[in-house]
Every structure is written in C-alpha cells, then in structure tokens.
CSV table of N, CA and C in Angstrom, one decimal:
chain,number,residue,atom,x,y,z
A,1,UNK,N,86.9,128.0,112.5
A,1,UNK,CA,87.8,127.0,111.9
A,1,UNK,C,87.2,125.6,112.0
A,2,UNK,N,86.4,124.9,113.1
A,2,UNK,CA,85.6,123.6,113.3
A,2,UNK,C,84.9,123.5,112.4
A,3,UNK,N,84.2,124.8,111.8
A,3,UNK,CA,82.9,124.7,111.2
A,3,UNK,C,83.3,124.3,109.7
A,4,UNK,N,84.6,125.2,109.2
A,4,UNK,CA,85.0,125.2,108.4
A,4,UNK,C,85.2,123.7,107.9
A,5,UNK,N,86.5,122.8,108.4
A,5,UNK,CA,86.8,121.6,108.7
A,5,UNK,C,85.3,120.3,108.4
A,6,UNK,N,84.6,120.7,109.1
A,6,UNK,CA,83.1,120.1,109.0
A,6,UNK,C,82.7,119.8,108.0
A,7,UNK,N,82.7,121.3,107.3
A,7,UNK,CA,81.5,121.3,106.1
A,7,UNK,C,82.6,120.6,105.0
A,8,UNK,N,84.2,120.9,104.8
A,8,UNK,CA,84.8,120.4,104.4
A,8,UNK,C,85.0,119.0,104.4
A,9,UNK,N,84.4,118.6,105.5
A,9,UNK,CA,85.0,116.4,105.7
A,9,UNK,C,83.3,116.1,104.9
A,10,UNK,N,82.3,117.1,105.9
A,10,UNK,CA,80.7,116.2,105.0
A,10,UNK,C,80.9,116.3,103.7
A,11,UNK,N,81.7,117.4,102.8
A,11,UNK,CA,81.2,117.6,101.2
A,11,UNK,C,82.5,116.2,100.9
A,12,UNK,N,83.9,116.6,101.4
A,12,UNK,CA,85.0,115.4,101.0
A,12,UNK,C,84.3,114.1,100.9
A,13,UNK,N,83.3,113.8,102.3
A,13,UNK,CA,82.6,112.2,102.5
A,13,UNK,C,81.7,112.1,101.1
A,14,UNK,N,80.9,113.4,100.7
A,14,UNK,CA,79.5,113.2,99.8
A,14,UNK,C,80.2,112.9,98.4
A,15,UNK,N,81.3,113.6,98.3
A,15,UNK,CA,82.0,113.3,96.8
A,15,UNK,C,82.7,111.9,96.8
A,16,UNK,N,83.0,111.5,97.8
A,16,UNK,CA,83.5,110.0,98.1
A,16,UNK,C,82.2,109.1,97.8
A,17,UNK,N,81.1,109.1,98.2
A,17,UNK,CA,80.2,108.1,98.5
A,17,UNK,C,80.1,108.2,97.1
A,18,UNK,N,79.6,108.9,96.0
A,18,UNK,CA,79.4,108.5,94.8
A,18,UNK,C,80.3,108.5,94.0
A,19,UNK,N,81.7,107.7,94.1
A,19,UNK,CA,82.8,107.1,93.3
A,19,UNK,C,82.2,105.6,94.2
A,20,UNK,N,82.1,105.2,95.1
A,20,UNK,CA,82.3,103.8,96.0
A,20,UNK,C,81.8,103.1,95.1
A,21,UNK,N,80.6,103.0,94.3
A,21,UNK,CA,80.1,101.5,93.5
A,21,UNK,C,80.6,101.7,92.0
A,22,UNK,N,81.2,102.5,92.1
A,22,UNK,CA,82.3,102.3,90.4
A,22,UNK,C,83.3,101.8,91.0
A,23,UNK,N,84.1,102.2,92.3
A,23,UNK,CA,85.4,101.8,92.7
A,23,UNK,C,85.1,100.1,93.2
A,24,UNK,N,84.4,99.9,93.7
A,24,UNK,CA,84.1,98.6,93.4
A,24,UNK,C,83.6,97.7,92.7
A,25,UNK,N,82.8,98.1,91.8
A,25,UNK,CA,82.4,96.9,90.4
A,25,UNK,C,83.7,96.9,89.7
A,26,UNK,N,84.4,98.3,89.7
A,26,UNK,CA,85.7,98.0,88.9
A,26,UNK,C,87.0,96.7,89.7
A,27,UNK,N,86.6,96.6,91.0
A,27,UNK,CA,87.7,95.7,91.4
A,27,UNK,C,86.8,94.3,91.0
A,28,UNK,N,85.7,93.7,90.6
A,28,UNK,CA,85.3,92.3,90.9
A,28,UNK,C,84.5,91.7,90.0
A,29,UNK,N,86.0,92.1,88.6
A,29,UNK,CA,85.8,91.0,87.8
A,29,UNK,C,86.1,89.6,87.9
A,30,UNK,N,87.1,89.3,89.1
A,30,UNK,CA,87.2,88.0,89.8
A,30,UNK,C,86.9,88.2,91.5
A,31,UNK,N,86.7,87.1,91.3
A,31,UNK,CA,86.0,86.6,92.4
A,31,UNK,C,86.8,87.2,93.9
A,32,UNK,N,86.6,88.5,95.1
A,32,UNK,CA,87.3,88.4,95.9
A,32,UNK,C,85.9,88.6,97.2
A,33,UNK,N,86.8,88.2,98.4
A,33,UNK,CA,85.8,88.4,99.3
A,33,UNK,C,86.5,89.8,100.2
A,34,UNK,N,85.6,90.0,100.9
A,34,UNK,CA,85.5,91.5,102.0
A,34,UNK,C,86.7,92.1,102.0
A,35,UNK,N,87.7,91.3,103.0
A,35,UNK,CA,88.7,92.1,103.3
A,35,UNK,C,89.7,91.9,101.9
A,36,UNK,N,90.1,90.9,101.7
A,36,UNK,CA,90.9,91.4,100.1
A,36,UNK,C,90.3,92.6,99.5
A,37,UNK,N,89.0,92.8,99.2
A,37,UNK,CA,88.7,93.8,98.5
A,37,UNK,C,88.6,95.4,99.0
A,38,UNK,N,89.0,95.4,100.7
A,38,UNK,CA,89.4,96.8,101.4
A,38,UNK,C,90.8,96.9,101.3
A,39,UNK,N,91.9,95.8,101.5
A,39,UNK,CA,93.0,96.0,101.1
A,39,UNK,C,93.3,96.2,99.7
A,40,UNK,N,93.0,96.0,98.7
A,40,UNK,CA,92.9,96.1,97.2
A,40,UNK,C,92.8,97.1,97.0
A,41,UNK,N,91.6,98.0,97.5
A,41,UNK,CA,91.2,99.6,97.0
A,41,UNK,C,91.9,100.5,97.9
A,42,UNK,N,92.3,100.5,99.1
A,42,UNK,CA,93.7,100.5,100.0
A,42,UNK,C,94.8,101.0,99.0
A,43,UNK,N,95.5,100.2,98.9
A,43,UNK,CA,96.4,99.6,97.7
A,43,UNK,C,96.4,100.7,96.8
A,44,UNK,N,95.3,101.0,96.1
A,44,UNK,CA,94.7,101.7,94.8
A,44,UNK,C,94.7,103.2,95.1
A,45,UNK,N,94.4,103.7,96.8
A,45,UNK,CA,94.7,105.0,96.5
A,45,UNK,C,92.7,105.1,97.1
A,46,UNK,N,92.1,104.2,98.0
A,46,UNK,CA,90.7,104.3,97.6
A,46,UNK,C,90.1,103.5,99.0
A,47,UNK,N,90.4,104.1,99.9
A,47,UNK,CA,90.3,103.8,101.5
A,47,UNK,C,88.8,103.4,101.9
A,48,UNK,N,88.2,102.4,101.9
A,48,UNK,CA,87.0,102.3,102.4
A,48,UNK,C,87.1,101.5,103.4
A,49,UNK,N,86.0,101.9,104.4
A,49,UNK,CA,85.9,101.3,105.7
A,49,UNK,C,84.6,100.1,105.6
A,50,UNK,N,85.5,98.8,106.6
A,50,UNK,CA,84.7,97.6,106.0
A,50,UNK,C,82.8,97.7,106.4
A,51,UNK,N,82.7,99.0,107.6
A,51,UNK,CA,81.3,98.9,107.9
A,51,UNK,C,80.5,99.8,106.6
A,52,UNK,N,81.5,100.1,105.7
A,52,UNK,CA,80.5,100.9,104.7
A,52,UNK,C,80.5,99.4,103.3
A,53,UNK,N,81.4,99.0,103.1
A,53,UNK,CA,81.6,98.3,102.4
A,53,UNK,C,81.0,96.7,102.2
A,54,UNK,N,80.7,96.3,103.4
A,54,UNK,CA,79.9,95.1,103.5
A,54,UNK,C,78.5,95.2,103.5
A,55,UNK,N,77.6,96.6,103.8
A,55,UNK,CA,76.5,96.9,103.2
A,55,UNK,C,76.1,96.8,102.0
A,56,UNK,N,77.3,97.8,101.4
A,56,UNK,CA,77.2,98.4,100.1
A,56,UNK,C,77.5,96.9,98.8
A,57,UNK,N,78.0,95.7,99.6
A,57,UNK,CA,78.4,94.5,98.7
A,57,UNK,C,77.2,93.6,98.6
A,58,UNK,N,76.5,93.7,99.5
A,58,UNK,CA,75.0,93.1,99.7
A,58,UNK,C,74.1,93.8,99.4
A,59,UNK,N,74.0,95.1,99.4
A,59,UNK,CA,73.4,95.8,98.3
A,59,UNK,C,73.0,95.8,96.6
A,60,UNK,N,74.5,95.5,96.5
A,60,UNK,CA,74.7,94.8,94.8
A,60,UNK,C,74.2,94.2,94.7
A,61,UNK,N,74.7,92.7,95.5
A,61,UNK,CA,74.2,91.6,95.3
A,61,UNK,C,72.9,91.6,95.5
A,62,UNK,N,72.0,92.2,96.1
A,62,UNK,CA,70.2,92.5,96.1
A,62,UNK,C,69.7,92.8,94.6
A,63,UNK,N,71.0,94.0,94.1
A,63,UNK,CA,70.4,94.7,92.6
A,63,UNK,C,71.1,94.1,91.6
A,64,UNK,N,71.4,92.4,92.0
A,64,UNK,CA,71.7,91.6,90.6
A,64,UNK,C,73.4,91.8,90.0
A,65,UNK,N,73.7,93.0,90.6
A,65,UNK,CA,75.0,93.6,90.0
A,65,UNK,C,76.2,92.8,90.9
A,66,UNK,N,75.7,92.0,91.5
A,66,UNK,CA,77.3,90.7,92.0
A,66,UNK,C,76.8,89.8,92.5
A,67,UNK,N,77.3,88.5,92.6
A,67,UNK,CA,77.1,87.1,93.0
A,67,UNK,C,77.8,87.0,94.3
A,68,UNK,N,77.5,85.9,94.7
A,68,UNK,CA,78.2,85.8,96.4
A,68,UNK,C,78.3,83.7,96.0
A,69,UNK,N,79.5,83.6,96.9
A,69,UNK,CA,79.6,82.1,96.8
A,69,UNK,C,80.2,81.7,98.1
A,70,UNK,N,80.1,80.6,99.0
A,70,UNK,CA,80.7,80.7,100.2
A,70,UNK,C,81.6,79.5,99.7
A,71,UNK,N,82.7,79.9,100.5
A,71,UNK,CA,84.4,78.8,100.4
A,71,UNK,C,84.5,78.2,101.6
A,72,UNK,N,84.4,77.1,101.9
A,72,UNK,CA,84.6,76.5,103.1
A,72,UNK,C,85.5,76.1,103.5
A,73,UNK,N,86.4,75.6,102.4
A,73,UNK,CA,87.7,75.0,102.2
A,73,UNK,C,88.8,75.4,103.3
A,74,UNK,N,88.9,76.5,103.2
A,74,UNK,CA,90.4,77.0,104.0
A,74,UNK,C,90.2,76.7,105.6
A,75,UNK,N,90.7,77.8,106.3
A,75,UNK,CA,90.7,77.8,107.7
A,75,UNK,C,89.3,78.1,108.1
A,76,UNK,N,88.8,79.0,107.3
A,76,UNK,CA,87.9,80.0,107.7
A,76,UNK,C,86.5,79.8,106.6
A,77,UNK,N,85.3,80.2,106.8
A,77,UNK,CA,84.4,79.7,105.6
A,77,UNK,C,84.7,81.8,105.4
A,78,UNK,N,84.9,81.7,104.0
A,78,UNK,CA,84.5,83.2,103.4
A,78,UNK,C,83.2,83.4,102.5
A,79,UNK,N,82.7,84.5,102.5
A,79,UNK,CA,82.3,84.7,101.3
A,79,UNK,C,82.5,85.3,100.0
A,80,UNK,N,82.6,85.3,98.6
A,80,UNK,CA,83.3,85.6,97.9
A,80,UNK,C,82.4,86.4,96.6
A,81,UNK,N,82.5,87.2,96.4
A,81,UNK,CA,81.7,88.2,95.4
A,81,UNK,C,82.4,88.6,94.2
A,82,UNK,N,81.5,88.3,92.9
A,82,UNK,CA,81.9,88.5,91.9
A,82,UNK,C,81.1,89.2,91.1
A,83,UNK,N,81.4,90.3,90.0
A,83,UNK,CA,80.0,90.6,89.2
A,83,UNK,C,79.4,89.8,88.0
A,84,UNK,N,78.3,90.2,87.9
A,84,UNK,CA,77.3,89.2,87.3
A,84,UNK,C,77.6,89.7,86.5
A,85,UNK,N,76.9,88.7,84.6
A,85,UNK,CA,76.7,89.7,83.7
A,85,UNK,C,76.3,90.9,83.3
A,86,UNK,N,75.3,91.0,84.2
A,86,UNK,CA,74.5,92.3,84.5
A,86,UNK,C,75.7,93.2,85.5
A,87,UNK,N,76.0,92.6,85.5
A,87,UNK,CA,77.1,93.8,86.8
A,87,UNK,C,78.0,94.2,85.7
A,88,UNK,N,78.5,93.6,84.6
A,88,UNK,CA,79.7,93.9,84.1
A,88,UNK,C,79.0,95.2,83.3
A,89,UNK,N,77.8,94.9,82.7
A,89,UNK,CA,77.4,95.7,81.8
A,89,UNK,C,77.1,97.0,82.2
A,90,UNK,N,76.4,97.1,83.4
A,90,UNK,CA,76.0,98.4,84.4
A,90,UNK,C,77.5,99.1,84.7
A,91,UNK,N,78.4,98.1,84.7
A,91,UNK,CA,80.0,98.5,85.3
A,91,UNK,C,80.6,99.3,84.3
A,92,UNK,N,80.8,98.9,82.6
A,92,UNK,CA,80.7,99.6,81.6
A,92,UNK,C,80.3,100.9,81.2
A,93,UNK,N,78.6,101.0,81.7
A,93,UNK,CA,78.2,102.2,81.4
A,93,UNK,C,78.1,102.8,82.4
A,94,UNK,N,78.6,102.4,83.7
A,94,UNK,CA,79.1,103.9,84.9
A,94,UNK,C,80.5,104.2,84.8
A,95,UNK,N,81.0,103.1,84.4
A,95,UNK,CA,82.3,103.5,83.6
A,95,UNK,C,82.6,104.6,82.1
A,96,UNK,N,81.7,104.3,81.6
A,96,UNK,CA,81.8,105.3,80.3
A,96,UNK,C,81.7,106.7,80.7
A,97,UNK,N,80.4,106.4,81.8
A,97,UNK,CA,80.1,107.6,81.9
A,97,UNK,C,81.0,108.5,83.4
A,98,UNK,N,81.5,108.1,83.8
A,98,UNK,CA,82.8,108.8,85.1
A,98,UNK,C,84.0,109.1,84.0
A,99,UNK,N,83.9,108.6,82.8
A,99,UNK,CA,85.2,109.4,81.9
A,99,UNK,C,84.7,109.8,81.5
A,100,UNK,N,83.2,110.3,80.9
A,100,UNK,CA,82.7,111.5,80.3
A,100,UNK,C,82.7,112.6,81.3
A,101,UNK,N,82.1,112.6,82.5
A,101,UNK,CA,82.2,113.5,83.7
A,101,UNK,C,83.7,114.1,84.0
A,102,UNK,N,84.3,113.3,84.2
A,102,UNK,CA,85.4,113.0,84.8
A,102,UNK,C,86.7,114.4,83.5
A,103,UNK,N,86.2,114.2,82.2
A,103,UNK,CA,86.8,114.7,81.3
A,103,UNK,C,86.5,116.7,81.6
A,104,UNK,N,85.1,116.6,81.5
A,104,UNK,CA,84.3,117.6,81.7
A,104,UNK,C,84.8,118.2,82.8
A,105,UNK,N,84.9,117.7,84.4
A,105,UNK,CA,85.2,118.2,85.9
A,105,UNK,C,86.6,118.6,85.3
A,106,UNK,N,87.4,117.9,84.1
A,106,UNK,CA,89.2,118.7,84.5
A,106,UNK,C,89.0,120.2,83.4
A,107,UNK,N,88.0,119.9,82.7
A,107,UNK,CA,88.2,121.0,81.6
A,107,UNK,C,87.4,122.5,82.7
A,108,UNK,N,86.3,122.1,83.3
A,108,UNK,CA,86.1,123.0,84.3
A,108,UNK,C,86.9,123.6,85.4
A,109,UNK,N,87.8,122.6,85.5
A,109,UNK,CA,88.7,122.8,86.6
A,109,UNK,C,89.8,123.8,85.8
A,110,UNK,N,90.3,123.6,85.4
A,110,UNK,CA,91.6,123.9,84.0
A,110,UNK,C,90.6,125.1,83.8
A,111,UNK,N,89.9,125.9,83.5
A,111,UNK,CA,89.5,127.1,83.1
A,111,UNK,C,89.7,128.0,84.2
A,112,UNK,N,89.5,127.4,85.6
A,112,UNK,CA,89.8,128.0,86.5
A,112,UNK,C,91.1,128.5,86.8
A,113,UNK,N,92.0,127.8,86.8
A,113,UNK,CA,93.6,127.6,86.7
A,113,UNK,C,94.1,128.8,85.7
A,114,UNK,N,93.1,129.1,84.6
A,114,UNK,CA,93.8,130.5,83.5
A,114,UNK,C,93.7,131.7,84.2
C-alpha cells in the first residue's frame, strides 16, 4: 500500500509540475507579487508552494517571459511580476496548445468510460 501511494503522489507531482508555467503566465497579465499570486492560484483550485514558485518566477524572468519591478512604497518593499510581451505571446501558444491536449486527454479519457 506505501509503495502504491508513492508511485501515485511522484506521478500526481510530475503531472502537476507541467501545468505550473501555464497556471502562472495565465495569472500575470497584471502586475502581482509572490504571495498574492500563491493565494490567487489557491483560490483557483491550483495549490503551489511558495518554495517552488519563487524559483520558478525568476526563472521566467531569466527567459524574458516576465518583468520584475520593486514597490517601496507600502510597509514593506515587494517585488512585483508581470508578463512581457514575449510572455504574453509564449502564454497564447501554451495556451492554445493545453486546449488542443487538453481536448484530446478528455476524448481519450471518454473512450475509456464506454
């Protein structure tokens, strides 16, 4: 039963990790920083933990696909992440393409179900 559980959380995790940078370029078309954007996807049904998520935001920002701006203003200085034009565009076509997949995985799925 452990082993079972196991293999079931690593494959749950591996099918998770490749939704995370669609589920985020799709939250940041405006401008949010860290924790708004774990509570947001939270919210959404899309649970990410901030030690995977603050990698993965400075990752983008390395591949052009989001900006970073620091706010000093409030209590606290934040930083705040938005996508670039290049991000919107890349965002679009992993977007197109997770409803083409996405279409295909239910019609797969649904044949099973007969």
């Amino acid at each position: 039963m452990g082993e079972e559980k196991d293999l079931l959380d690593s494959l749950l995790m591996e099918l998770r990790r490749g939704t995370l940078v669609l589920s985020v370029l799709s939250q940041m078309k405006e401008k949010k920083y860290g924790y708004s954007l774990v509570q947001s996807l939270e919210e959404k049904g899309i649970p990410i933990d901030p030690n995977t998520l603050y990698p993965l935001l400075r990752r983008l920002e390395k591949q052009g696909l989001l900006e970073s701006t620091w706010e000093t203003g409030g209590s606290k200085p934040r930083k705040y992440y938005q996508r670039t034009a290049y991000g919107d565009e890349i965002y679009q076509k992993l977007k197109h393409q997770w409803e083409e997949m996405a279409a295909g995985m239910n019609t797969l799925l649904k044949e099973d179900e007969a």
